[in-house]
């Protein structure tokens, strides 16, 4: 039986949310973690660049984390989707898709983001497997392989700088007219990097692993990996509902203490940081949990006469 009042409610219970919950549980805070069970990396086969967990599956990392966090008896879990939150005199009210309502003193939003897939056959099926976003998470596994960059302008140039360390078999797919400076074009020419403006029609793959990309004009390019920086939306509408400030790129703005522009509301993980990795989610979640505990401790201490 869940309580109706908590010291902290955490919206989103993946790596960042569980990390925040652990920090709070170890301080005996009464916490509710609300999570709908749809992480953005659910079809990614292996997680990398996370010390002690390199090469482990995201699902196994999550299971181990969840099993550890649930040992803290002041933490409750609810499989549901938080749809609304509003400010009250004492904190916040949170409502869920299944019409449950809870109140809390502090709120941590670790709900992540939703990538917006292009309308390209095979793209979403390969996302997180061989159509990827992060050289630090996936680049080593595709080292020295034929690699594409699905980006344009400065974003493509950013990938070129990072990936040139991993492979000399790079091609840029701008999916339309290229937006490069003359200086950038010179660099691509010197390094033998092809710039292909013809739109991609189809990703040819086997179980998410790339064989080639097929262009709108029928040409085919053999590839093993395709990097893409996709537009995204916040997975939860709650930060906007509460009036949180967003960066120009769409992330929830947070202070060094992971606090948003709304007092009492904290954010961590992918929704507030462009460094999308398990390690960073765990770090920012841990910091958010500690920051919230510090706020609660200070408020409680100051009430004592």
XYZ file of C-alpha atoms in Angstrom:
305
model
C 0.000 0.000 0.000
C 1.539 3.265 -1.128
C 1.507 6.389 0.981
C -0.141 9.519 -0.306
C 2.464 11.909 1.066
C 6.214 11.745 0.507
C 9.224 13.866 1.192
C 10.432 13.339 -2.377
C 8.806 12.080 -5.555
C 11.084 11.030 -8.398
C 9.503 11.070 -11.859
C 11.425 8.597 -13.986
C 13.071 5.531 -12.492
C 15.885 4.623 -14.865
C 19.577 5.177 -14.046
C 19.328 8.828 -12.974
C 16.146 8.314 -10.982
C 17.413 5.196 -9.224
C 20.702 6.910 -8.422
C 18.826 9.824 -6.853
C 16.620 7.392 -4.943
C 19.621 5.555 -3.509
C 21.160 8.757 -2.167
C 17.852 9.661 -0.544
C 17.114 6.169 0.765
C 20.476 6.113 2.504
C 19.373 9.257 4.339
C 16.081 7.616 5.372
C 13.969 9.903 3.211
C 10.453 8.765 2.296
C 10.590 8.536 -1.486
C 8.254 7.484 -4.289
C 9.728 6.564 -7.672
C 7.208 6.705 -10.530
C 8.323 5.010 -13.736
C 6.480 3.676 -16.796
C 9.229 1.246 -17.846
C 10.189 2.597 -21.278
C 13.874 3.630 -21.211
C 15.324 5.242 -24.338
C 18.086 2.631 -24.618
C 15.849 -0.421 -24.346
C 17.018 -1.907 -27.672
C 20.710 -1.062 -27.212
C 22.601 -4.370 -26.921
C 25.495 -3.227 -24.713
C 26.428 -0.255 -22.555
C 29.986 1.090 -22.565
C 32.209 3.714 -20.984
C 30.779 3.131 -17.502
C 33.411 1.921 -15.062
C 32.686 -1.581 -13.626
C 29.823 -2.105 -16.120
C 31.591 -1.819 -19.490
C 29.955 -4.143 -22.034
C 27.017 -5.043 -19.802
C 23.498 -4.907 -21.201
C 21.419 -1.864 -20.212
C 18.726 -4.215 -18.878
C 21.161 -5.997 -16.559
C 22.585 -2.707 -15.281
C 19.048 -1.536 -14.563
C 18.083 -4.797 -12.822
C 21.133 -4.713 -10.593
C 20.496 -1.058 -9.754
C 16.811 -1.653 -9.027
C 17.527 -4.679 -6.821
C 19.975 -2.620 -4.797
C 17.767 0.454 -4.452
C 14.685 -1.484 -3.367
C 16.588 -2.753 -0.318
C 16.093 0.709 1.184
C 12.740 0.375 2.911
C 11.797 4.059 2.837
C 11.619 3.950 -0.978
C 8.369 3.004 -2.751
C 7.975 2.230 -6.452
C 5.000 2.748 -8.739
C 4.773 1.517 -12.331
C 2.773 4.347 -13.873
C 3.265 7.528 -15.892
C 3.211 10.882 -14.121
C 1.061 13.197 -16.231
C 0.604 16.323 -14.122
C 2.236 18.224 -11.295
C 1.207 21.427 -9.576
C 2.655 23.562 -6.826
C 0.963 23.692 -3.405
C 1.595 25.592 -0.197
C 3.705 22.725 1.156
C 5.289 21.382 -2.018
C 3.730 19.653 -5.016
C 0.890 17.409 -6.076
C 1.598 14.745 -8.690
C -1.060 12.913 -10.704
C -0.569 9.800 -12.797
C -2.083 8.273 -15.922
C -3.947 5.763 -13.737
C -5.573 8.586 -11.747
C -3.495 8.284 -8.621
C -2.551 11.431 -6.721
C 0.393 11.992 -4.404
C 1.870 14.957 -2.561
C 5.521 15.703 -1.930
C 7.804 18.358 -0.486
C 10.392 18.094 -3.278
C 10.315 16.845 -6.840
C 13.080 15.254 -8.917
C 12.374 14.933 -12.635
C 14.537 12.295 -14.292
C 12.158 11.383 -17.094
C 14.610 11.570 -19.998
C 13.895 12.610 -23.572
C 12.249 11.117 -26.661
C 14.292 11.054 -29.861
C 12.372 12.118 -32.953
C 13.129 9.563 -35.656
C 13.304 10.615 -39.320
C 10.907 8.959 -41.736
C 13.521 6.569 -43.104
C 12.804 2.854 -43.439
C 14.960 0.876 -40.999
C 16.200 3.876 -39.035
C 14.288 3.334 -35.796
C 14.906 -0.441 -35.933
C 18.652 0.205 -35.980
C 18.660 3.062 -33.457
C 20.954 2.336 -30.523
C 22.431 -0.710 -32.278
C 24.342 0.548 -35.331
C 22.574 3.871 -35.923
C 24.020 5.606 -32.904
C 24.583 8.977 -31.289
C 27.632 8.765 -29.020
C 31.246 7.957 -29.971
C 32.082 7.404 -26.304
C 29.286 4.867 -25.872
C 29.673 3.006 -29.168
C 32.663 4.259 -31.150
C 35.261 1.722 -30.028
C 33.095 -1.171 -31.220
C 32.982 0.333 -34.749
C 36.622 1.426 -34.900
C 38.261 1.246 -38.342
C 34.902 0.494 -39.977
C 33.083 2.339 -42.759
C 31.137 4.959 -40.828
C 28.523 7.510 -41.822
C 27.527 10.789 -40.200
C 23.868 11.747 -40.550
C 24.197 15.464 -39.841
C 24.875 18.817 -41.447
C 26.819 22.012 -40.750
C 28.662 22.368 -37.462
C 27.049 19.242 -35.990
C 28.584 17.137 -38.727
C 31.940 18.849 -38.239
C 31.809 18.047 -34.519
C 31.335 14.363 -35.313
C 34.154 14.451 -37.879
C 36.614 15.705 -35.256
C 35.647 12.987 -32.777
C 35.375 10.101 -35.217
C 38.575 10.775 -37.152
C 40.389 9.269 -34.161
C 38.417 6.032 -34.588
C 38.298 5.516 -38.358
C 39.535 7.017 -41.614
C 36.505 5.669 -43.505
C 34.080 8.538 -42.965
C 31.211 9.825 -45.111
C 28.777 12.633 -44.338
C 25.113 12.284 -45.301
C 23.488 15.713 -45.108
C 20.087 14.425 -46.315
C 19.716 17.548 -48.454
C 21.787 20.601 -49.404
C 25.078 20.731 -47.488
C 25.581 23.658 -45.103
C 29.349 23.826 -44.766
C 31.798 26.698 -44.820
C 34.551 26.786 -47.436
C 37.049 26.034 -44.703
C 35.106 22.925 -43.661
C 34.906 21.743 -47.271
C 38.694 22.032 -47.584
C 39.126 19.895 -44.449
C 36.791 17.204 -45.791
C 38.622 17.151 -49.108
C 42.011 16.860 -47.411
C 40.829 13.975 -45.245
C 39.001 12.165 -48.046
C 35.586 12.543 -46.431
C 32.757 12.337 -48.948
C 29.796 14.703 -48.525
C 26.603 13.136 -49.896
C 23.586 15.423 -50.231
C 21.133 12.935 -51.748
C 18.550 11.991 -49.097
C 18.679 8.558 -47.487
C 15.678 6.417 -48.404
C 16.377 3.239 -46.471
C 18.667 1.690 -43.867
C 19.526 -1.854 -44.931
C 20.226 -3.888 -41.812
C 19.968 -7.272 -40.182
C 18.488 -7.196 -36.691
C 19.545 -3.556 -36.365
C 23.101 -4.057 -37.627
C 23.832 -1.928 -40.677
C 24.814 -3.311 -44.057
C 24.315 -0.193 -46.162
C 22.267 2.942 -46.693
C 20.189 3.285 -49.830
C 19.748 6.773 -51.277
C 16.728 8.278 -52.993
C 18.467 7.994 -56.381
C 19.056 4.247 -55.916
C 22.728 4.434 -54.964
C 23.887 2.279 -52.096
C 26.719 2.955 -49.652
C 28.182 0.172 -47.534
C 28.375 1.157 -43.864
C 28.794 -0.516 -40.492
C 27.722 2.472 -38.375
C 25.792 5.693 -38.860
C 26.010 8.490 -36.287
C 23.045 10.805 -35.909
C 22.159 13.644 -33.587
C 18.387 13.697 -33.622
C 15.926 16.336 -32.508
C 14.143 15.386 -29.305
C 11.226 16.186 -27.067
C 11.053 16.067 -23.309
C 9.589 12.720 -22.261
C 7.526 14.472 -19.615
C 5.422 17.609 -19.932
C 5.766 18.295 -16.213
C 8.827 20.591 -16.369
C 6.917 22.845 -18.766
C 3.749 22.643 -16.669
C 5.646 23.852 -13.625
C 7.312 26.696 -15.519
C 10.868 25.391 -15.599
C 13.328 27.259 -17.792
C 14.715 25.446 -20.840
C 17.944 25.949 -22.754
C 17.853 26.938 -26.422
C 18.520 23.275 -27.250
C 15.490 22.084 -25.284
C 17.134 20.787 -22.090
C 15.780 21.643 -18.641
C 18.150 24.233 -17.218
C 19.642 23.295 -13.860
C 22.039 24.877 -11.400
C 25.281 23.169 -10.324
C 23.113 21.587 -7.601
C 20.716 20.130 -10.240
C 17.938 22.540 -9.179
C 15.671 23.954 -11.866
C 14.412 27.515 -12.040
C 11.385 26.407 -9.973
C 12.177 26.191 -6.273
C 11.882 22.658 -4.971
C 12.102 21.058 -8.416
C 15.292 19.270 -9.447
C 16.194 17.564 -12.730
C 18.856 15.044 -13.694
C 19.846 12.683 -16.469
C 19.174 13.110 -20.185
C 16.413 15.707 -19.789
C 18.887 18.289 -18.507
C 22.288 17.325 -19.915
C 23.529 16.764 -23.486
C 26.072 14.170 -22.322
C 23.812 11.170 -22.788
C 25.461 8.255 -21.051
C 24.689 5.850 -18.238
C 27.653 7.162 -16.265
C 26.466 10.752 -16.514
C 22.897 9.803 -15.612
C 24.117 8.028 -12.489
C 26.336 10.968 -11.547
C 23.701 13.683 -11.984
C 21.086 11.521 -10.265
C 23.329 10.950 -7.278
C 24.045 14.663 -7.072
C 20.341 15.560 -7.341
C 19.473 13.148 -4.536
C 22.164 14.578 -2.297
C 21.098 18.135 -3.106
C 17.473 17.425 -2.254
C 18.439 15.733 0.987
C 20.575 18.743 1.892
C 17.636 21.092 1.258
C 15.284 18.973 3.372
C 17.833 18.716 6.186
C 18.388 22.464 6.212
C 14.651 23.221 6.234
C 14.013 20.723 9.023
C 16.924 22.005 11.091
C 15.807 25.624 10.721
C 12.276 24.774 11.939
C 13.613 23.532 15.256
C 13.568 26.320 17.857
